[in-house]
Amino acid sequence: MFNSIFTVRNLIYSIVAFLIILVIATISIFIFIFNDVQGEAQTQGDEAIEVALKETPLTEASDTRTFNAEHSYVTVFGEDESDNGLIVFVPIEEEADSTIDWVEQSNGLTEKEMLDEWRESCSDCDLKQIVPGKMNEQFVWEIIYTNQSRYYFQTFKFETGELYDSISFSKN
């Protein structure tokens, strides 16, 4: 009887030890994958800044974001030598019809102006992301948000804030 209790206790200890090791390994794998993805995004942003500084009037970069549509871009914010705000669109994948392009911030709405206009028409919405982009050779602001039970992906014309395109999906 003593041997069977000792064996059951050892089995329980072994199972608990295995589960603890499994949880630690799973957490370690998730941390590794997360850091790898974050590092890749940082590298992509750094490379886009380097390209933007070489191939556009941009002289100082302050921020990067990613815009995904038909073509994906790293959007680089910064200034030219005259301190004019510029937004540069560096294609993520080199494709025949994707080129590096830029627009002066003064040619359109600022991020704050676009958000103010959007909030006037969508007061109960939960903003997830805003990023400038380029669709069909048109500069746009993309706003991603939730409202009630739907996710919305809306693009607005950069120059005027007028709705350009809208897609929504059910959260469920």
Short mmCIF file of C-alpha atoms in Angstrom, two decimals:
data_model
loop_
_atom_site.label_atom_id
_atom_site.label_comp_id
_atom_site.label_asym_id
_atom_site.label_seq_id
_atom_site.Cartn_x
_atom_site.Cartn_y
_atom_site.Cartn_z
CA MET A 1 0.00 0.00 0.00
CA PHE A 2 2.84 2.41 0.80
CA ASN A 3 4.37 1.82 -2.68
CA SER A 4 1.09 2.59 -4.47
CA ILE A 5 0.64 5.91 -2.58
CA PHE A 6 4.24 6.82 -3.28
CA THR A 7 3.77 5.98 -6.99
CA VAL A 8 0.56 8.04 -7.28
CA ARG A 9 2.23 10.98 -5.55
CA ASN A 10 5.21 10.75 -7.93
CA LEU A 11 2.81 10.59 -10.89
CA ILE A 12 0.99 13.73 -9.69
CA TYR A 13 4.31 15.56 -9.14
CA SER A 14 5.46 14.51 -12.60
CA ILE A 15 2.24 15.72 -14.24
CA VAL A 16 2.39 19.08 -12.40
CA ALA A 17 6.07 19.51 -13.32
CA PHE A 18 5.29 18.68 -16.96
CA LEU A 19 2.42 21.21 -17.04
CA ILE A 20 4.62 23.93 -15.51
CA ILE A 21 7.34 23.26 -18.08
CA LEU A 22 4.74 23.29 -20.86
CA VAL A 23 3.33 26.66 -19.72
CA ILE A 24 6.82 28.19 -19.44
CA ALA A 25 7.76 26.88 -22.89
CA THR A 26 4.54 28.22 -24.44
CA ILE A 27 5.03 31.67 -22.89
CA SER A 28 8.67 31.70 -24.07
CA ILE A 29 7.63 30.85 -27.64
CA PHE A 30 5.00 33.62 -27.69
CA ILE A 31 7.53 36.15 -26.36
CA PHE A 32 10.06 35.09 -29.00
CA ILE A 33 7.51 35.38 -31.83
CA PHE A 34 6.25 38.76 -30.57
CA ASN A 35 9.79 40.17 -30.33
CA ASP A 36 10.63 38.81 -33.78
CA VAL A 37 7.58 40.47 -35.36
CA GLN A 38 8.26 43.75 -33.54
CA GLY A 39 11.90 43.66 -34.62
CA GLU A 40 10.90 43.05 -38.23
CA ALA A 41 8.48 45.99 -38.17
CA GLN A 42 11.16 48.23 -36.65
CA THR A 43 13.67 47.14 -39.30
CA GLN A 44 11.11 47.78 -42.05
CA GLY A 45 10.47 51.28 -40.65
CA ASP A 46 14.19 52.03 -40.38
CA GLU A 47 14.78 50.89 -43.96
CA ALA A 48 11.86 53.03 -45.19
CA ILE A 49 13.30 56.09 -43.43
CA GLU A 50 16.67 55.47 -45.05
CA VAL A 51 15.07 55.21 -48.52
CA ALA A 52 12.88 58.28 -47.92
CA LEU A 53 15.86 60.38 -46.84
CA LYS A 54 17.82 59.34 -49.96
CA GLU A 55 15.12 59.58 -52.60
CA THR A 56 12.79 62.41 -51.54
CA PRO A 57 13.11 65.98 -50.23
CA LEU A 58 12.71 64.61 -46.68
CA THR A 59 15.61 65.71 -44.44
CA GLU A 60 14.27 64.64 -41.05
CA ALA A 61 12.00 61.71 -40.16
CA SER A 62 9.84 61.65 -37.03
CA ASP A 63 7.54 58.62 -37.30
CA THR A 64 6.57 55.63 -39.43
CA ARG A 65 3.34 53.69 -39.85
CA THR A 66 2.18 50.94 -42.18
CA PHE A 67 -0.64 51.33 -44.68
CA ASN A 68 -2.11 48.18 -46.26
CA ALA A 69 -4.42 48.20 -49.27
CA GLU A 70 -3.90 47.09 -52.87
CA HIS A 71 -0.29 48.13 -52.31
CA SER A 72 1.33 48.31 -48.90
CA TYR A 73 3.47 51.25 -47.84
CA VAL A 74 5.55 52.33 -44.91
CA THR A 75 4.39 55.88 -44.35
CA VAL A 76 7.22 58.13 -43.16
CA PHE A 77 6.42 61.45 -41.47
CA GLY A 78 8.98 64.23 -41.38
CA GLU A 79 10.14 67.57 -42.72
CA ASP A 80 12.08 68.94 -45.67
CA GLU A 81 14.91 71.47 -45.44
CA SER A 82 12.37 74.34 -45.25
CA ASP A 83 10.61 72.71 -42.27
CA ASN A 84 7.56 71.83 -44.37
CA GLY A 85 5.78 68.73 -43.12
CA LEU A 86 6.06 65.82 -45.57
CA ILE A 87 4.48 62.40 -45.69
CA VAL A 88 6.44 59.88 -47.77
CA PHE A 89 4.99 56.58 -49.02
CA VAL A 90 7.67 53.90 -49.40
CA PRO A 91 6.36 50.68 -51.02
CA ILE A 92 6.94 47.60 -48.88
CA GLU A 93 7.23 45.31 -51.90
CA GLU A 94 8.83 46.52 -55.08
CA GLU A 95 6.24 46.16 -57.81
CA ALA A 96 6.24 47.59 -61.31
CA ASP A 97 3.48 50.11 -60.56
CA SER A 98 4.48 51.09 -56.99
CA THR A 99 6.75 54.09 -56.64
CA ILE A 100 8.00 56.22 -53.78
CA ASP A 101 5.74 59.22 -53.54
CA TRP A 102 5.26 62.08 -51.11
CA VAL A 103 2.86 64.86 -50.30
CA GLU A 104 3.29 68.08 -48.35
CA GLN A 105 1.18 68.06 -45.21
CA SER A 106 -0.09 71.55 -46.10
CA ASN A 107 -1.81 70.07 -49.19
CA GLY A 108 -4.35 68.25 -47.04
CA LEU A 109 -5.86 67.76 -43.64
CA THR A 110 -3.60 67.11 -40.68
CA GLU A 111 -4.18 63.99 -38.63
CA LYS A 112 -5.84 66.09 -35.92
CA GLU A 113 -8.12 67.84 -38.43
CA MET A 114 -9.13 64.50 -39.97
CA LEU A 115 -9.86 63.01 -36.56
CA ASP A 116 -11.89 66.06 -35.54
CA GLU A 117 -14.05 65.74 -38.69
CA TRP A 118 -14.43 62.00 -38.17
CA ARG A 119 -15.42 62.39 -34.50
CA GLU A 120 -18.16 64.86 -35.46
CA SER A 121 -19.86 62.16 -37.52
CA CYS A 122 -18.99 59.20 -35.31
CA SER A 123 -19.21 60.19 -31.65
CA ASP A 124 -19.82 56.67 -30.25
CA CYS A 125 -16.97 55.08 -32.22
CA ASP A 126 -13.82 53.52 -30.78
CA LEU A 127 -10.75 54.56 -32.82
CA LYS A 128 -8.26 51.76 -33.48
CA GLN A 129 -5.88 53.38 -35.98
CA ILE A 130 -5.43 56.30 -38.34
CA VAL A 131 -2.79 56.28 -41.06
CA PRO A 132 -2.26 58.16 -44.31
CA GLY A 133 -2.04 56.06 -47.44
CA LYS A 134 -2.27 55.97 -51.18
CA MET A 135 -5.03 54.22 -53.13
CA ASN A 136 -5.44 54.42 -56.91
CA GLU A 137 -2.93 57.29 -57.04
CA GLN A 138 -5.10 59.19 -54.53
CA PHE A 139 -3.72 60.26 -51.13
CA VAL A 140 -6.07 59.21 -48.33
CA TRP A 141 -6.46 58.97 -44.58
CA GLU A 142 -7.47 55.48 -43.43
CA ILE A 143 -9.40 55.30 -40.18
CA ILE A 144 -10.04 51.92 -38.57
CA TYR A 145 -12.61 51.87 -35.78
CA THR A 146 -15.37 49.88 -34.12
CA ASN A 147 -18.94 50.96 -33.55
CA GLN A 148 -21.41 48.69 -31.78
CA SER A 149 -20.90 45.24 -33.33
CA ARG A 150 -18.90 46.18 -36.45
CA TYR A 151 -15.32 46.92 -37.52
CA TYR A 152 -14.99 49.77 -40.03
CA PHE A 153 -12.18 50.49 -42.47
CA GLN A 154 -12.84 53.88 -44.01
CA THR A 155 -10.67 55.99 -46.26
CA PHE A 156 -11.09 59.73 -46.69
CA LYS A 157 -9.59 62.01 -49.32
CA PHE A 158 -6.42 63.56 -47.93
CA GLU A 159 -7.14 67.01 -49.37
CA THR A 160 -10.77 67.42 -48.28
CA GLY A 161 -11.67 64.74 -45.72
CA GLU A 162 -14.47 63.55 -48.01
CA LEU A 163 -15.33 59.83 -47.71
CA TYR A 164 -13.46 57.87 -50.39
CA ASP A 165 -14.21 54.22 -49.54
CA SER A 166 -15.75 52.24 -46.70
CA ILE A 167 -15.77 48.58 -45.70
CA SER A 168 -17.24 47.08 -42.55
CA PHE A 169 -17.32 43.65 -40.97
CA SER A 170 -19.29 42.11 -38.15
CA LYS A 171 -17.25 41.57 -34.97
CA ASN A 172 -18.80 38.12 -34.54
#
